[in-house]
Coordinates of C-alpha atoms in Angstrom, one line a residue:
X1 CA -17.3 0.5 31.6
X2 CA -18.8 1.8 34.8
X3 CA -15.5 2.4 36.2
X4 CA -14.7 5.1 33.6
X5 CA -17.7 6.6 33.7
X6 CA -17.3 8.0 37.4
X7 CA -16.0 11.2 37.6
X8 CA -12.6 10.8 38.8
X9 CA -12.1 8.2 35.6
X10 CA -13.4 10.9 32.7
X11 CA -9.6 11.5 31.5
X12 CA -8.9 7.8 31.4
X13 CA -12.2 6.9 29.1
X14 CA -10.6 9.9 26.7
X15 CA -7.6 8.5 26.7
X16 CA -9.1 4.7 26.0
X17 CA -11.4 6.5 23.3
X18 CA -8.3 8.1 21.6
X19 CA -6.3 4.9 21.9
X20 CA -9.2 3.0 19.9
X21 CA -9.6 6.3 17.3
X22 CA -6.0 5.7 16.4
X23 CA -5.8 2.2 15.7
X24 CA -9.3 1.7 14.3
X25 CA -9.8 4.7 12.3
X26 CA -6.1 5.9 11.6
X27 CA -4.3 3.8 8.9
X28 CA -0.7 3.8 7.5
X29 CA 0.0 5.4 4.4
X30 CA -3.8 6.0 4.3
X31 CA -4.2 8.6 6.3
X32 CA -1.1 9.8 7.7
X33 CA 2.8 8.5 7.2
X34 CA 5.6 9.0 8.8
X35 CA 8.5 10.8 7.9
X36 CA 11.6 12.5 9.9
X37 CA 10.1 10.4 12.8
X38 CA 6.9 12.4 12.7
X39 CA 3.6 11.4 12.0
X40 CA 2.2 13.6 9.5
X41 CA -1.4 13.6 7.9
X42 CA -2.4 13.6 4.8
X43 CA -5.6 15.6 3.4
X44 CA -8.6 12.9 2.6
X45 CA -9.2 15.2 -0.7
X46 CA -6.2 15.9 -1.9
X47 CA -3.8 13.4 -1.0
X48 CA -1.4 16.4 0.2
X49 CA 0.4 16.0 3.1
X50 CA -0.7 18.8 6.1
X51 CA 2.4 19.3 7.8
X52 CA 2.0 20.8 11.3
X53 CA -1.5 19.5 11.0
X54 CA -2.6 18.0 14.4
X55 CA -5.8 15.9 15.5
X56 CA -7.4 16.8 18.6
X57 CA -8.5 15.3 22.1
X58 CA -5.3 13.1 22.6
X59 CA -5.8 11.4 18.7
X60 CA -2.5 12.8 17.8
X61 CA -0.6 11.3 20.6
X62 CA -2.5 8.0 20.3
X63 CA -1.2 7.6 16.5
X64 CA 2.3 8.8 18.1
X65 CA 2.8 6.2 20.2
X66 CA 1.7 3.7 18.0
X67 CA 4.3 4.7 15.9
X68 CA 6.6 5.0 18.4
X69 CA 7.9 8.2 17.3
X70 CA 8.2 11.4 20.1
X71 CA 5.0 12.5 21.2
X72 CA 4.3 16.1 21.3
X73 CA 2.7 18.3 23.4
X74 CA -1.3 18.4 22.4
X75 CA -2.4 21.9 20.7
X76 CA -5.0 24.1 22.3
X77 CA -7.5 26.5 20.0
X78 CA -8.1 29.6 21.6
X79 CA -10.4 30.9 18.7
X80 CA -12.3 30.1 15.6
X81 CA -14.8 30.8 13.7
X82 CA -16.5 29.6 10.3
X83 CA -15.3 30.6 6.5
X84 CA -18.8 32.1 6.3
X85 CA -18.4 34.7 9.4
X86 CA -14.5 34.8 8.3
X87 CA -15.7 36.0 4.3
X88 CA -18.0 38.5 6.2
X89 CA -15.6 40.5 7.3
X90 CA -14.8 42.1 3.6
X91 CA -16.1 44.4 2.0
X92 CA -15.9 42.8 -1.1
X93 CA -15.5 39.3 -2.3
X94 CA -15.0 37.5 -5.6
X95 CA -13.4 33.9 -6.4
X96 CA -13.0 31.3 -9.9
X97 CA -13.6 27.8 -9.3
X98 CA -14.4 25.3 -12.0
X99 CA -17.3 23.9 -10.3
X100 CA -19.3 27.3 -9.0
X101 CA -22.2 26.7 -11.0
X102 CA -23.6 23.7 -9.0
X103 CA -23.1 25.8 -5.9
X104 CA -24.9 28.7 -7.6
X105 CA -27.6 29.0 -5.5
X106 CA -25.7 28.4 -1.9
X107 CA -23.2 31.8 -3.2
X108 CA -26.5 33.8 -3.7
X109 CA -28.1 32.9 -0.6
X110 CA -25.4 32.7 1.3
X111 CA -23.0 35.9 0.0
X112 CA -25.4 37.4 -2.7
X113 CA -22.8 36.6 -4.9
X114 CA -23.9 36.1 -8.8
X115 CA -21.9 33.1 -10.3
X116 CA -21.0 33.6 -14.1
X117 CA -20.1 30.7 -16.7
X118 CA -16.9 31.2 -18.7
X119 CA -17.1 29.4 -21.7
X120 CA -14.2 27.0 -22.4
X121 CA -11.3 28.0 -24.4
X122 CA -11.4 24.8 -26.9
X123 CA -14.8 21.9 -27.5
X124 CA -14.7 19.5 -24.6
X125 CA -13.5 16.1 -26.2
X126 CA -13.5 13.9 -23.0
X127 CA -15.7 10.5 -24.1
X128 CA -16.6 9.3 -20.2
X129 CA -17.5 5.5 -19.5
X130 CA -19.6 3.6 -17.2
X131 CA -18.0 2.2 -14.2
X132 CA -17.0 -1.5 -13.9
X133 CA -17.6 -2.9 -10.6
X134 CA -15.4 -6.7 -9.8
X135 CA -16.1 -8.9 -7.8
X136 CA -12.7 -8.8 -5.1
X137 CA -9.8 -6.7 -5.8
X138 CA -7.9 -9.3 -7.6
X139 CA -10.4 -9.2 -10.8
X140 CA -10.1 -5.8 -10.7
X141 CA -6.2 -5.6 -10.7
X142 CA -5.4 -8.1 -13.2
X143 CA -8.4 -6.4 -15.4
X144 CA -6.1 -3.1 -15.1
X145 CA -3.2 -4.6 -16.0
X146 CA -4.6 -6.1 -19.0
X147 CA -5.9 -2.8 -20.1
X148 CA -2.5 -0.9 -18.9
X149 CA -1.0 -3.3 -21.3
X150 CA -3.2 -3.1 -24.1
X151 CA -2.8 0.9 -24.0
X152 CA 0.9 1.2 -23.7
X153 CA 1.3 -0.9 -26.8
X154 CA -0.4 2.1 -28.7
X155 CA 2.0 4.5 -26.6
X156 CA -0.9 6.6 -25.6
X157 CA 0.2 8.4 -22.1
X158 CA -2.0 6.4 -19.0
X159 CA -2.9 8.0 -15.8
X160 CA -4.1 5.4 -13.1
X161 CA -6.0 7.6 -10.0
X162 CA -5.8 5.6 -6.5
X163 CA -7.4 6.7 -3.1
X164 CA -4.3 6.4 -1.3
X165 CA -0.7 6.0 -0.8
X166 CA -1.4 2.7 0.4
X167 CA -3.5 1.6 -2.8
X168 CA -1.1 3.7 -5.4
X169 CA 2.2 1.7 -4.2
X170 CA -0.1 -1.6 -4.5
X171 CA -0.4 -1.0 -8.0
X172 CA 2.5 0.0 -8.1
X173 CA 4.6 -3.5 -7.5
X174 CA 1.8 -5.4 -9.8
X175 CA 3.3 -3.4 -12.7
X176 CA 7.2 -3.5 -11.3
X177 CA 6.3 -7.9 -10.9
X178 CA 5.2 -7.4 -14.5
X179 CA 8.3 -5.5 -16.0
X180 CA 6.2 -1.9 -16.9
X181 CA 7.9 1.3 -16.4
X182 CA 6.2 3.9 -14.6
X183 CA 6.2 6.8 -12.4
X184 CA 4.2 6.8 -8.8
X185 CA 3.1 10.4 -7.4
X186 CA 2.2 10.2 -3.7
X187 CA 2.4 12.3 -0.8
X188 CA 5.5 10.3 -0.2
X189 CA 7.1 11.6 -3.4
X190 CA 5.6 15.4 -3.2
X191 CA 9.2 16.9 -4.1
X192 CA 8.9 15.1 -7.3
X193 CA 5.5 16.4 -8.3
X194 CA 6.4 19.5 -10.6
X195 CA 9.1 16.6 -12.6
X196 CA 6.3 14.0 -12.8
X197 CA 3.5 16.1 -13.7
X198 CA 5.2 17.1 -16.6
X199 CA 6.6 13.6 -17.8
X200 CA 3.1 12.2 -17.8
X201 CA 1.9 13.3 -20.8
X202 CA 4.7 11.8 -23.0
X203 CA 4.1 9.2 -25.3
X204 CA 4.2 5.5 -23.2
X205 CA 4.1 7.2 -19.9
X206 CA 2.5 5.3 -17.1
X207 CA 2.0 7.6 -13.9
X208 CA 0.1 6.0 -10.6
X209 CA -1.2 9.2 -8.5
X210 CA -3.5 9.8 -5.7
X211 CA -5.6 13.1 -5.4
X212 CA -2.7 14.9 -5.9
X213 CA -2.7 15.1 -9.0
X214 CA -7.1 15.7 -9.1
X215 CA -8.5 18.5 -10.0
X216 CA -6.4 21.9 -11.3
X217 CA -3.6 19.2 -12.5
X218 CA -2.5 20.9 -16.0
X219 CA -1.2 17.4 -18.0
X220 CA 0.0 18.6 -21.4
X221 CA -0.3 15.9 -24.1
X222 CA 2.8 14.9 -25.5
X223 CA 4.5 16.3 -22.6
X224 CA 5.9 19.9 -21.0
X225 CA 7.1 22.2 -23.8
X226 CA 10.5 22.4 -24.0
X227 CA 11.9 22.5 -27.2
X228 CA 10.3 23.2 -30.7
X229 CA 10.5 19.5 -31.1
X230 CA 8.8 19.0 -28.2
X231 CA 6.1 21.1 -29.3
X232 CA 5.4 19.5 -32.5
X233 CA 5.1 16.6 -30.1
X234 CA 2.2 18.1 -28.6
X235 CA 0.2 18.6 -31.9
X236 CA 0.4 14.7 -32.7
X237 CA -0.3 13.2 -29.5
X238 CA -3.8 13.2 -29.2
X239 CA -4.8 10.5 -26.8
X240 CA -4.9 10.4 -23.4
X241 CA -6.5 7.3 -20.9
X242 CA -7.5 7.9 -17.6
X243 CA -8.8 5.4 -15.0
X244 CA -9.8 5.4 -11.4
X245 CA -9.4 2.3 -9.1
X246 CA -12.5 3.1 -6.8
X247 CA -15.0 5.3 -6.2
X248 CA -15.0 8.7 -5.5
X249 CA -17.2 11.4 -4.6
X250 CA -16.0 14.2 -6.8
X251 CA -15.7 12.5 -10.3
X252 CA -13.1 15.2 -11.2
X253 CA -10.4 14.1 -8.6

């Protein structure tokens, strides 16, 4: 390692660094797929895709080569500066977020911004359960597909969260090796979000999604009015089971 840490050898210990980043750090249908032979990243919290999106110092042309896809030319920031300094610059600022009164005090000290509670339209009826931790993956899975199962006899509509593309499509061909119908929504299916979204409250329906569809996802029960029959399908379906695979830090994705 002495070698590349002379001088003349800096660019060559980026380059190794970058090479390690992108194979070590950088996973498949985790963090980034592939489409149109381009790699393009998806967004840790949302599960989005961030087209145009590029990692810095040489990363980006690391995961493109590993890839083997046409590297591109590496991006250069001339400027930047922090939302903080950015919000400064108006003269007056306001915003609606469904989880601004845990930040309260950070938007007074910060902006001397006063956060205010809207109550909710309708009673919260959400029952929330303790987490069940398994012992490898393949306890957990076959747990989930017992439950799935269980559900779907009662037709109640089923939304399974997953971290990641990777995870979702997992899940995915358990239920296809066990004959269940369902609908996967991914970064790699994004056109389809709008159609899926509003499938997945229907009676029966099974829906496997990442982040995407987290927080500020409107699922109607019964599914999307579109018809007055529809409609009165909304007023009976009442139910409505919602799991997630792992952990995550926001208990609302």
């Amino acid at each position: 390692m002495r070698v590349f840490t002379q001088q003349k050898n800096l660019k060559f210990l980026k380059y190794i660094q970058a090479t390690l980043k992108a194979n070590l750090l950088f996973e498949k249908d985790v963090h980034y797929v592939v489409e149109n032979n381009k790699v393009v990243l998806i967004d840790d919290n949302t599960g989005r895709k961030l087209p145009g999106r590029r990692v810095s110092e040489g990363v980006m042309q690391a995961l493109e080569c590993k890839e083997r896809v046409p590297v591109q030319q590496e991006t250069q920031t001339l400027a930047s500066t922090t939302y903080q300094n950015f919000f400064r610059l108006f003269n007056k600022i306001s915003g609606m977020t469904g989880t601004a009164d845990t930040e309260a005090a950070e938007f007074k000290e910060i902006y001397g911004m006063n956060v205010v509670v809207i109550p909710t339209n309708q009673k919260m009826v959400r029952e929330d359960v303790n987490d069940v931790v398994y012992v490898n993956e393949e306890d957990k899975y076959h747990a989930l597909l017992k439950e799935i199962k269980e559900i779907n006899k009662k037709s109640a509509p089923i939304l399974v969260g997953t971290a990641s593309i990777e995870s979702s499509e997992e899940l995915s061909n358990r239920l296809k090796r066990e004959g269940i119908r369902h609908q996967v929504l991914n970064a790699k299916y994004h056109e389809k979000e709008a159609m899926i979204i509003a499938e997945a409250g229907r009676p029966g329906a099974i829906t496997i999604a990442t982040n995407m569809a987290g927080r500020g996802t409107d699922i109607v029960l019964g599914g999307k009015k579109e018809d007055d029959d529809s409609e009165g399908e909304n007023k009976t379906q009442t139910s409505f089971r919602c799991w997630g695979v792992t952990c995550y830090w926001n208990r609302k994705t």
